[in-house]
Short mmCIF file of C-alpha atoms in Angstrom, two decimals:
data_model
loop_
_atom_site.label_atom_id
_atom_site.label_comp_id
_atom_site.label_asym_id
_atom_site.label_seq_id
_atom_site.Cartn_x
_atom_site.Cartn_y
_atom_site.Cartn_z
CA MET N 229 145.66 88.76 26.58
CA GLU N 230 145.58 87.22 23.09
CA LYS N 231 142.44 89.21 22.22
CA ILE N 232 144.06 92.46 23.43
CA SER N 233 147.12 91.70 21.31
CA LYS N 234 144.94 91.11 18.23
CA ASN N 235 143.06 94.37 18.81
CA ARG N 236 146.34 96.24 19.08
CA GLY N 237 147.48 94.68 15.81
CA VAL N 238 144.28 95.78 14.05
CA LEU N 239 144.49 99.30 15.49
CA PHE N 240 148.13 99.59 14.43
CA PHE N 241 147.21 98.47 10.91
CA ILE N 242 144.36 101.00 10.68
CA PHE N 243 146.65 103.78 11.87
CA LEU N 244 149.45 102.78 9.49
CA ILE N 245 147.36 102.54 6.31
CA SER N 246 145.47 105.74 7.18
CA PHE N 247 148.74 107.58 7.83
CA LEU N 248 150.28 106.40 4.56
CA THR N 249 147.13 107.38 2.68
CA PHE N 250 147.39 110.83 4.27
CA VAL N 251 151.02 111.07 3.14
CA LEU N 252 150.04 110.04 -0.39
CA PHE N 253 147.24 112.61 -0.63
CA TRP N 254 148.80 115.31 1.56
CA PRO N 255 148.09 118.15 -0.92
CA VAL N 256 144.37 117.47 -0.42
CA PHE N 257 144.59 117.89 3.35
CA LEU N 258 147.28 120.56 3.67
CA GLN N 259 146.91 122.63 0.49
CA ASN N 260 143.20 122.20 -0.24
CA LYS N 261 143.98 120.75 -3.68
CA ILE N 262 141.88 118.16 -5.46
CA PRO N 263 143.05 115.13 -7.51
CA PHE N 264 140.90 116.15 -10.46
CA ASN N 265 142.21 117.86 -13.61
CA ALA N 266 139.33 120.30 -14.20
CA ASN N 267 141.88 122.96 -15.17
CA LEU N 268 142.60 120.97 -18.33
CA LEU N 269 139.25 121.78 -19.94
CA ALA N 270 140.88 124.69 -21.75
CA SER N 271 143.43 122.29 -23.24
CA PHE N 272 140.76 120.06 -24.80
CA TYR N 273 138.15 122.47 -26.09
CA ASN N 274 138.14 125.22 -28.70
CA PRO N 275 138.87 128.04 -29.07
CA TRP N 276 141.35 127.84 -26.18
CA ALA N 277 142.95 124.61 -27.44
CA GLN N 278 143.88 126.39 -30.70
CA GLU N 279 145.16 129.63 -29.23
CA LYS N 280 148.79 130.51 -28.60
CA PHE N 281 149.81 132.53 -25.57
CA VAL N 282 153.02 134.27 -24.60
CA ASN N 283 155.54 131.69 -23.30
CA TRP N 284 153.06 128.94 -24.20
CA GLU N 285 153.89 128.66 -27.89
CA GLN N 286 153.30 124.90 -27.82
CA GLY N 287 149.75 125.42 -26.58
CA ILE N 288 148.11 125.49 -23.15
CA PRO N 289 150.01 123.17 -20.79
CA ASN N 290 148.20 119.96 -19.94
CA LYS N 291 149.07 116.62 -18.42
CA PRO N 292 147.56 113.71 -20.36
CA THR N 293 146.32 112.02 -17.19
CA GLY N 294 142.91 111.78 -15.57
CA LYS N 295 141.09 112.67 -18.79
CA ASP N 296 138.40 110.01 -18.45
CA ASP N 297 137.23 111.44 -15.14
CA LEU N 298 137.13 114.92 -16.62
CA LEU N 299 135.43 114.08 -19.93
CA ILE N 300 133.28 111.08 -19.00
CA PHE N 301 132.83 110.01 -15.37
CA TYR N 302 132.40 113.36 -13.63
CA PRO N 303 129.78 114.68 -16.10
CA GLN N 304 127.99 111.33 -15.87
CA ARG N 305 127.94 111.59 -12.09
CA THR N 306 126.57 115.13 -12.28
CA PHE N 307 123.71 113.97 -14.49
CA THR N 308 123.04 110.87 -12.37
CA THR N 309 122.83 112.86 -9.16
CA SER N 310 120.54 115.50 -10.63
CA VAL N 311 118.08 112.92 -11.98
CA LEU N 312 118.07 110.78 -8.84
CA ARG N 313 117.41 113.88 -6.75
CA ASP N 314 114.18 114.25 -8.74
CA ARG N 315 113.35 110.66 -7.72
CA GLU N 316 113.71 109.33 -11.26
CA ILE N 317 116.00 106.66 -12.69
CA PRO N 318 118.43 108.02 -15.33
CA PHE N 319 117.77 105.58 -18.15
CA TRP N 320 118.63 108.09 -20.90
CA ASN N 321 121.06 111.01 -21.11
CA PRO N 322 119.89 113.69 -23.58
CA TYR N 323 123.18 115.61 -23.19
CA SER N 324 125.48 112.83 -24.41
CA PHE N 325 125.91 113.03 -28.20
CA SER N 326 122.38 113.52 -29.54
CA GLY N 327 121.06 111.39 -26.71
CA ASN N 328 122.50 108.14 -25.36
CA TYR N 329 121.94 105.33 -22.91
CA HIS N 330 122.90 106.21 -19.36
CA LEU N 331 121.88 103.46 -16.94
CA GLY N 332 122.95 100.87 -19.51
CA LEU N 333 126.49 102.24 -19.79
CA SER N 334 127.44 100.36 -16.62
CA GLU N 335 130.28 102.74 -15.66
CA THR N 336 127.65 105.32 -14.67
CA ALA N 337 127.32 103.11 -11.55
CA VAL N 338 123.85 104.42 -10.78
CA PHE N 339 123.20 101.77 -8.12
CA TYR N 340 126.68 101.49 -6.60
CA PRO N 341 126.07 101.75 -2.81
CA LEU N 342 128.96 104.12 -2.03
CA ASN N 343 127.72 106.57 -4.64
CA PHE N 344 124.79 107.34 -2.38
CA LEU N 345 127.27 109.45 -0.39
CA PHE N 346 126.58 112.07 -3.03
CA PHE N 347 123.20 112.57 -1.37
CA LEU N 348 124.40 113.18 2.18
CA PRO N 349 123.05 116.40 3.72
CA ALA N 350 125.59 119.13 4.50
CA GLY N 351 124.41 121.81 6.92
CA ARG N 352 122.77 124.68 5.12
CA GLN N 353 123.51 123.07 1.78
CA GLU N 354 120.98 120.54 0.56
CA ILE N 355 123.67 117.91 -0.10
CA LEU N 356 127.45 117.69 0.07
CA PRO N 357 129.31 119.31 -2.84
CA GLN N 358 129.91 116.70 -5.53
CA ILE N 359 133.64 117.36 -5.74
CA ASP N 360 134.09 116.76 -1.98
CA VAL N 361 132.43 113.35 -2.16
CA TRP N 362 134.34 112.56 -5.34
CA VAL N 363 137.69 113.27 -3.67
CA PHE N 364 136.68 111.29 -0.58
CA LEU N 365 135.83 108.26 -2.74
CA ILE N 366 139.27 108.55 -4.37
CA ILE N 367 141.14 108.78 -1.07
CA ILE N 368 139.45 105.78 0.54
CA GLU N 369 140.31 103.38 -2.29
CA PRO N 370 143.70 102.29 -0.86
CA ILE N 371 142.10 101.96 2.59
CA ILE N 372 139.22 99.78 1.34
CA ALA N 373 141.59 97.65 -0.75
CA GLY N 374 144.03 97.38 2.16
CA ALA N 375 141.40 96.37 4.72
CA GLY N 376 140.21 93.50 2.52
CA MET N 377 143.76 92.38 1.77
CA TYR N 378 144.64 92.42 5.48
CA LEU N 379 141.61 90.25 6.36
CA PHE N 380 142.49 87.79 3.60
CA LEU N 381 146.21 87.55 4.37
CA LYS N 382 145.53 87.07 8.08
CA ARG N 383 143.89 83.79 7.04
CA ILE N 384 146.87 82.40 5.13
CA VAL N 385 150.00 83.72 6.90
CA LYS N 386 151.31 83.08 10.40
CA SER N 387 152.68 86.52 11.24
CA GLU N 388 150.88 89.84 11.69
CA LYS N 389 153.88 91.56 10.10
CA SER N 390 153.55 89.39 7.00
CA ALA N 391 149.88 90.31 6.62
CA VAL N 392 150.60 94.02 7.00
CA PHE N 393 153.50 93.81 4.55
CA GLY N 394 151.45 92.15 1.81
CA THR N 395 148.56 94.51 2.50
CA LEU N 396 150.63 97.65 2.05
CA ALA N 397 152.12 96.22 -1.14
CA PHE N 398 148.64 95.79 -2.64
CA ALA N 399 146.96 98.91 -1.20
CA PHE N 400 149.70 101.15 -2.64
CA SER N 401 150.48 99.09 -5.73
CA GLY N 402 150.58 100.70 -9.14
CA VAL N 403 147.18 99.46 -10.29
CA VAL N 404 145.33 100.64 -7.14
CA ILE N 405 146.97 104.08 -7.04
CA VAL N 406 146.78 104.80 -10.76
CA ARG N 407 143.16 103.69 -10.93
CA SER N 408 142.22 105.73 -7.87
CA VAL N 409 142.91 108.89 -9.90
CA GLU N 410 142.16 107.51 -13.39
CA GLY N 411 138.51 106.52 -13.46
CA LEU N 412 136.55 106.46 -10.22
CA SER N 413 134.34 103.57 -11.36
CA VAL N 414 137.37 101.61 -12.49
CA GLY N 415 139.16 101.89 -9.15
CA HIS N 416 136.10 100.97 -7.11
CA SER N 417 135.51 97.88 -9.25
CA LEU N 418 138.90 96.37 -8.44
CA ILE N 419 139.27 97.16 -4.70
CA TYR N 420 136.82 94.40 -3.68
CA LEU N 421 139.00 91.60 -5.06
CA PRO N 422 140.63 90.75 -1.67
CA TYR N 423 137.22 90.66 0.09
CA VAL N 424 136.07 87.87 -2.20
CA PHE N 425 139.22 85.89 -1.43
CA TRP N 426 138.82 86.58 2.28
CA GLY N 427 135.32 85.13 2.12
CA ILE N 428 136.54 82.03 0.29
CA GLU N 429 139.40 81.32 2.67
CA ALA N 430 137.37 82.08 5.80
CA PHE N 431 134.49 79.82 4.69
CA PHE N 432 136.78 76.83 4.20
CA GLN N 433 138.42 77.44 7.58
CA THR N 434 135.28 78.08 9.63
CA LYS N 435 132.37 76.63 7.57
CA LYS N 436 130.32 79.70 8.49
CA ILE N 437 127.65 80.92 6.07
CA ARG N 438 128.32 84.61 6.75
CA PHE N 439 131.53 84.42 4.74
CA LEU N 440 129.52 83.42 1.67
CA TRP N 441 127.63 86.68 2.15
CA ILE N 442 130.94 88.53 2.21
CA MET N 443 131.87 86.92 -1.10
CA LEU N 444 128.52 87.88 -2.61
CA ILE N 445 128.71 91.46 -1.34
CA GLY N 446 132.27 91.84 -2.64
CA LEU N 447 131.30 90.56 -6.10
CA SER N 448 128.13 92.68 -6.16
CA PHE N 449 129.90 95.90 -5.14
CA SER N 450 132.55 95.29 -7.81
CA LEU N 451 129.89 94.78 -10.50
CA LEU N 452 127.76 97.74 -9.43
CA ALA N 453 130.85 100.00 -9.33
CA GLY N 454 130.62 99.83 -13.09
CA TRP N 455 133.79 98.44 -14.70
CA PHE N 456 132.76 95.03 -15.97
CA GLN N 457 136.15 93.84 -17.23
CA PHE N 458 137.70 93.97 -13.76
CA THR N 459 134.62 92.33 -12.23
CA PHE N 460 134.87 89.56 -14.81
CA TYR N 461 138.50 88.92 -13.91
CA ILE N 462 137.68 88.90 -10.20
CA PHE N 463 134.75 86.52 -10.77
CA VAL N 464 136.76 84.00 -12.83
CA PHE N 465 139.87 84.27 -10.63
CA ALA N 466 137.87 83.70 -7.44
CA LEU N 467 135.87 80.88 -9.00
CA PHE N 468 139.08 79.04 -9.93
CA TYR N 469 140.46 79.60 -6.44
CA SER N 470 137.25 78.24 -4.90
CA THR N 471 137.34 75.20 -7.17
CA VAL N 472 140.96 74.45 -6.31
CA LYS N 473 140.26 74.84 -2.58
CA LEU N 474 137.23 72.60 -2.95
CA TYR N 475 139.30 69.91 -4.68
CA PHE N 476 141.91 69.80 -1.92
CA VAL N 477 139.56 70.02 1.08
CA LYS N 478 139.82 67.07 3.45
CA ASN N 479 136.72 65.05 4.36
CA GLN N 480 134.72 66.85 1.71
CA THR N 481 130.95 67.14 2.27
CA LYS N 482 128.03 68.58 0.33
CA PHE N 483 128.18 71.61 2.63
CA ASP N 484 131.56 72.56 1.13
CA PHE N 485 129.95 73.01 -2.28
CA LEU N 486 128.05 76.01 -0.92
CA ILE N 487 131.20 77.95 -1.82
CA LEU N 488 129.82 78.07 -5.38
CA THR N 489 126.50 79.69 -4.44
CA PRO N 490 127.70 83.35 -4.49
CA PHE N 491 128.85 82.87 -8.09
CA LEU N 492 125.44 81.45 -9.04
CA ILE N 493 123.41 84.07 -7.17
CA LEU N 494 125.35 87.13 -8.36
CA PRO N 495 123.87 87.23 -11.93
CA ILE N 496 120.34 86.91 -10.53
CA ILE N 497 120.44 89.62 -7.85
CA THR N 498 122.14 92.13 -10.16
CA LEU N 499 119.72 91.82 -13.10
CA PHE N 500 118.54 95.40 -12.49
CA HIS N 501 122.07 96.45 -13.47
CA THR N 502 122.96 93.90 -16.14
CA ILE N 503 119.74 93.92 -18.22
CA PRO N 504 120.01 97.63 -19.17
CA THR N 505 123.72 97.06 -19.85
CA LEU N 506 122.97 94.13 -22.15
CA GLN N 507 120.36 96.16 -24.00
CA ALA N 508 122.85 98.99 -24.56
CA LEU N 509 125.51 96.51 -25.66
CA LEU N 510 123.28 94.89 -28.28
CA GLU N 511 122.59 98.27 -29.85
CA ALA N 512 126.13 99.63 -29.52
CA PRO N 513 128.14 100.26 -32.72
CA ARG N 514 131.27 98.86 -31.05
CA VAL N 515 130.14 95.32 -31.90
CA ALA N 516 129.88 96.20 -35.58
CA LEU N 517 133.14 98.16 -35.53
CA GLU N 518 135.18 95.16 -34.47
CA GLY N 519 136.34 96.15 -30.98
CA ARG N 520 139.07 93.51 -31.00
CA ILE N 521 141.13 95.68 -33.38
CA PHE N 522 141.55 98.12 -30.50
CA SER N 523 142.51 95.22 -28.19
CA TYR N 524 145.56 94.32 -30.28
CA GLN N 525 147.04 97.72 -29.41
CA HIS N 526 147.05 96.71 -25.74
CA LEU N 527 149.10 93.54 -26.08
CA VAL N 528 152.41 94.58 -24.52
CA PRO N 529 155.89 93.34 -25.55
CA ILE N 530 157.77 90.76 -23.48
CA THR N 531 160.13 93.53 -22.32
CA HIS N 532 157.20 95.03 -20.39
CA ILE N 533 158.18 92.59 -17.63
CA PHE N 534 160.98 95.02 -16.77
CA THR N 535 158.34 97.41 -15.36
CA LEU N 536 158.18 95.08 -12.35
CA ILE N 537 161.54 96.61 -11.41
CA ILE N 538 161.42 99.95 -13.25
CA PRO N 539 157.81 101.22 -13.23
CA ASP N 540 158.52 104.04 -15.72
CA PHE N 541 160.58 101.92 -18.08
CA TRP N 542 158.49 103.33 -20.96
CA GLY N 543 158.25 106.82 -19.49
CA ASN N 544 155.31 108.45 -17.72
CA PRO N 545 152.40 110.48 -19.13
CA ALA N 546 152.61 112.90 -16.18
CA VAL N 547 155.91 114.22 -17.57
CA TYR N 548 154.83 113.91 -21.22
CA ASN N 549 157.32 111.21 -22.19
CA PHE N 550 155.35 107.96 -22.15
CA ILE N 551 156.24 106.07 -25.33
CA GLY N 552 155.19 102.54 -24.46
CA LYS N 553 152.62 100.41 -26.20
CA SER N 554 149.09 100.54 -24.79
CA GLU N 555 148.56 103.16 -22.05
CA TYR N 556 150.33 103.68 -18.74
CA LYS N 557 147.13 103.27 -16.71
CA GLU N 558 146.20 100.04 -18.50
CA SER N 559 149.57 98.32 -18.27
CA ILE N 560 150.84 99.32 -14.82
CA LEU N 561 152.48 96.33 -13.14
CA PHE N 562 154.71 97.71 -10.39
CA ILE N 563 154.22 96.60 -6.76
CA GLY N 564 157.48 97.96 -5.33
CA VAL N 565 161.07 96.76 -5.40
CA VAL N 566 161.03 95.29 -1.88
CA PRO N 567 157.72 93.37 -2.24
CA LEU N 568 159.01 91.98 -5.54
CA VAL N 569 162.09 90.61 -3.73
CA PHE N 570 159.92 88.94 -1.10
CA SER N 571 157.60 87.47 -3.73
CA LEU N 572 160.63 85.76 -5.27
CA PHE N 573 161.27 84.03 -1.95
CA SER N 574 157.89 82.30 -2.38
CA ILE N 575 158.77 81.36 -5.94
CA PHE N 576 162.20 79.88 -5.15
CA LYS N 577 161.31 78.03 -1.95
CA LYS N 578 159.45 74.76 -1.59
CA LYS N 579 155.94 75.76 -2.48
CA LYS N 580 152.56 75.22 -0.82
CA LYS N 581 149.32 74.78 -2.75
CA GLU N 582 148.36 78.46 -2.34
CA GLU N 583 151.72 79.59 -3.68
CA LEU N 584 151.46 77.30 -6.69
CA PHE N 585 148.03 78.72 -7.46
CA PHE N 586 149.19 82.34 -7.42
CA ILE N 587 152.36 81.54 -9.37
CA GLY N 588 150.13 79.89 -11.96
CA ALA N 589 147.90 82.98 -12.00
CA ILE N 590 150.93 85.17 -12.71
CA LEU N 591 152.06 82.96 -15.59
CA ILE N 592 148.60 82.79 -17.16
CA SER N 593 148.04 86.53 -16.86
CA PHE N 594 151.41 87.20 -18.50
CA ILE N 595 150.59 84.83 -21.36
CA LEU N 596 147.27 86.61 -21.98
CA ALA N 597 148.69 90.15 -21.76
CA ILE N 598 152.06 89.74 -23.53
CA ASP N 599 151.99 89.89 -27.33
CA ASN N 600 152.31 86.28 -28.54
CA PRO N 601 150.44 83.91 -30.89
CA PHE N 602 148.23 82.53 -28.11
CA SER N 603 147.10 85.94 -26.82
CA ARG N 604 146.35 87.01 -30.39
CA PHE N 605 144.36 83.83 -30.93
CA ILE N 606 142.25 84.57 -27.83
CA ILE N 607 141.43 88.04 -29.16
CA LYS N 608 140.47 86.58 -32.55
CA LEU N 609 137.86 84.29 -31.00
CA PRO N 610 134.33 85.47 -31.93
CA LEU N 611 133.31 86.17 -28.32
CA PRO N 612 131.01 89.19 -27.84
CA VAL N 613 132.35 91.69 -25.30
CA PHE N 614 135.27 89.48 -24.22
CA SER N 615 137.10 89.81 -27.53
CA SER N 616 137.13 93.57 -27.09
CA PHE N 617 138.64 93.46 -23.58
CA LEU N 618 141.94 95.29 -23.25
CA PRO N 619 144.24 92.35 -22.50
CA ASP N 620 146.79 94.15 -20.29
CA ARG N 621 144.10 94.97 -17.72
CA ILE N 622 144.55 91.42 -16.49
CA PHE N 623 147.67 92.71 -14.73
CA LEU N 624 145.27 93.33 -11.82
CA ILE N 625 145.47 89.56 -11.24
CA THR N 626 149.26 89.67 -11.63
CA THR N 627 149.57 92.46 -9.08
CA PHE N 628 147.33 90.77 -6.53
CA SER N 629 149.18 87.46 -6.92
CA PHE N 630 152.61 89.05 -6.51
CA CYS N 631 151.43 90.82 -3.33
CA VAL N 632 150.10 87.56 -1.86
CA LEU N 633 153.40 85.87 -2.67
CA ALA N 634 155.25 88.80 -1.04
CA ALA N 635 153.33 88.23 2.21
CA LEU N 636 153.99 84.49 2.07
CA GLY N 637 157.66 85.20 1.36
CA PHE N 638 157.86 87.51 4.37
CA ASP N 639 156.25 84.76 6.46
CA PHE N 640 158.82 82.26 5.23
CA LEU N 641 161.69 84.62 6.00
CA THR N 642 160.64 85.18 9.61
CA SER N 643 159.55 81.63 10.48
CA GLY N 644 161.52 79.26 8.26
CA LYS N 645 164.65 77.30 9.08
CA LYS N 646 167.78 79.45 8.80
CA GLU N 647 169.66 77.18 6.42
CA ILE N 648 166.72 76.92 4.03
CA VAL N 649 165.96 80.65 4.28
CA LEU N 650 169.54 81.61 3.47
CA ALA N 651 169.61 79.31 0.46
CA VAL N 652 166.37 80.80 -0.92
CA ILE N 653 167.61 84.36 -0.32
CA LYS N 654 170.81 83.65 -2.25
CA LYS N 655 168.90 82.18 -5.20
CA SER N 656 166.44 85.09 -5.29
CA PHE N 657 169.08 87.81 -5.16
CA LEU N 658 171.33 86.03 -7.63
CA PHE N 659 168.43 85.74 -10.08
CA LEU N 660 167.50 89.42 -9.72
CA TRP N 661 171.06 90.71 -9.81
CA ILE N 662 171.77 88.85 -13.04
CA ILE N 663 168.70 90.38 -14.69
CA ILE N 664 169.37 93.87 -13.34
CA PHE N 665 173.06 93.76 -14.25
CA ILE N 666 172.33 92.70 -17.84
CA LEU N 667 169.58 95.31 -18.14
CA PHE N 668 171.66 98.14 -16.71
CA VAL N 669 174.66 97.29 -18.90
CA PHE N 670 172.37 97.28 -21.95
CA LEU N 671 170.99 100.71 -21.00
CA LEU N 672 174.46 102.06 -20.21
CA VAL N 673 175.87 100.91 -23.56
CA ASN N 674 173.02 102.66 -25.42
CA VAL N 675 173.70 105.90 -23.57
CA ALA N 676 177.49 105.58 -23.99
CA LYS N 677 177.06 105.52 -27.77
CA ASP N 678 175.67 109.04 -27.63
CA PRO N 679 175.83 110.68 -24.14
CA GLY N 680 174.19 113.77 -25.56
CA ILE N 681 170.80 112.05 -25.62
CA LEU N 682 170.46 112.57 -21.86
CA GLY N 683 170.12 116.32 -22.37
CA ARG N 684 168.45 116.37 -25.77
CA VAL N 685 164.92 117.81 -25.75
CA ASP N 686 162.30 118.70 -28.35
CA ALA N 687 160.62 122.06 -28.97
CA ALA N 688 158.43 121.55 -25.90
CA GLY N 689 161.47 120.96 -23.69
CA ILE N 690 160.80 117.22 -23.27
CA ASN N 691 163.31 114.40 -23.72
CA ARG N 692 161.47 111.63 -25.56
CA ASN N 693 164.52 109.54 -26.44
CA ILE N 694 163.77 105.96 -25.40
CA GLU N 695 167.34 105.19 -24.27
CA ALA N 696 167.52 108.35 -22.16
CA ILE N 697 164.13 107.69 -20.56
CA GLN N 698 164.96 104.09 -19.68
CA PHE N 699 168.42 104.91 -18.34
CA ARG N 700 167.26 107.79 -16.14
CA ASN N 701 164.19 105.99 -14.83
CA SER N 702 166.24 102.91 -13.91
CA ILE N 703 168.54 104.73 -11.47
CA VAL N 704 166.20 105.06 -8.46
CA PRO N 705 164.73 101.51 -8.61
CA MET N 706 168.20 100.01 -8.97
CA PHE N 707 169.44 102.09 -6.05
CA LEU N 708 166.53 100.80 -3.93
CA PHE N 709 167.38 97.26 -4.92
CA PHE N 710 171.01 97.85 -3.93
CA ILE N 711 169.88 99.16 -0.52
CA THR N 712 167.61 96.12 -0.09
CA THR N 713 170.51 93.78 -0.85
CA PHE N 714 172.71 95.66 1.59
CA LEU N 715 170.10 95.37 4.38
CA PHE N 716 169.87 91.63 3.88
CA LEU N 717 173.64 91.35 4.22
CA ILE N 718 173.62 93.49 7.39
CA PHE N 719 170.83 91.54 9.08
CA LYS N 720 172.13 88.14 8.05
CA ASN N 721 170.80 85.37 10.35
CA LYS N 722 168.66 87.92 12.23
CA TYR N 723 165.74 88.32 9.86
CA SER N 724 163.07 87.21 12.33
CA LYS N 725 164.09 89.92 14.82
CA ASN N 726 164.15 92.90 12.48
CA ILE N 727 161.60 94.82 10.40
CA PHE N 728 162.82 95.96 7.02
#
């Protein structure tokens, strides 16, 4: 009976995450649209970019999103596929500039296993159309990320509901969704993070070697997907987690130290990918041009923390009014209002070792991404490659940690003692309400000084006033937080019997 119950839980999870992914990408299935901005080519290239048309006096309309796929990744994939079909390895791309490295660019992801879907046969056609495979690889990103998160959380929480809750928070978090449509290689590099943590946790619980293989496969797939900075964060983050788990393991034996082998083997088995990349790096002008100067532009202000509650606190490029530092896709931090509330339960309650680790990860990632003397010092260090990392990309670690804490907070809510649970809930909501009240009053005062800013637009019909953007974009998140608070009051003392 227990096995049947587990199977039902897994089937329900698969149905739920697949259904939500369908809802998210419904235009693909119901309107035959594609999440790829090929129609923007006219906006970027002459002579069309310079022409003026009737009713388009400001130029051809374009949304400044998804440009990397259009200008870089999709053309690279076209070239890669054409060369591999001729049974050759694409070391060099004669069509990029006056000729450029191709295999060594890493993000070309020549050897990424899932990219071999581009060679599947399709009836009368020799292979599937590239755009169809491209869209499929976009759509499955939340599902792949969610499956790994579910397997990991099942190892550290008591309740199936808690695991599903934390999984959905991560699978549909800002960083996963934005990166699924902003750089195919980028998104596929980050979605294997939870698989590595699943392998770590499962190995310590079962002592079975196969979970070391899962760790190694997760790390390898992330590296081969082509976005090294995310792989580096996953590698270091998982290595620290493994070391901490190793330190606290009871009756430690030499066998436990096998947890370190995937980290040692990874550089060796991926030399076919890393050697060409290193060669390209050594000859790249970016080293001479001081890449760290670009990195300073991606240190975000301390007020960026507000995007945990209001995701578009600095606007959104899809509606032409993003005015924040860095870029929207690089600095996205939002996991959802409700998961954020549950993550605070983990922070305010008596904490376990796992919770302390992920709270520490959040603090460290904030210190490295927020503009402060220490983060600037790190960028100044003469470290090849690492000094030119965009610092706010470490919010991947922040997002993952918040989602884990949300699952643990849900677990605490449904299984903890009522008196303790109520006390933690009060502290969490009091803390959030104080912040939100101060923030909303600040925004309201700015608007009250000049109410006309809410309707003031430029020649293109866009309101780029910072106070207007922040006030308008705060209304929906604050309403959701109000509803969440109301639900907690309604279901008081009955949390374990209700699903929010």
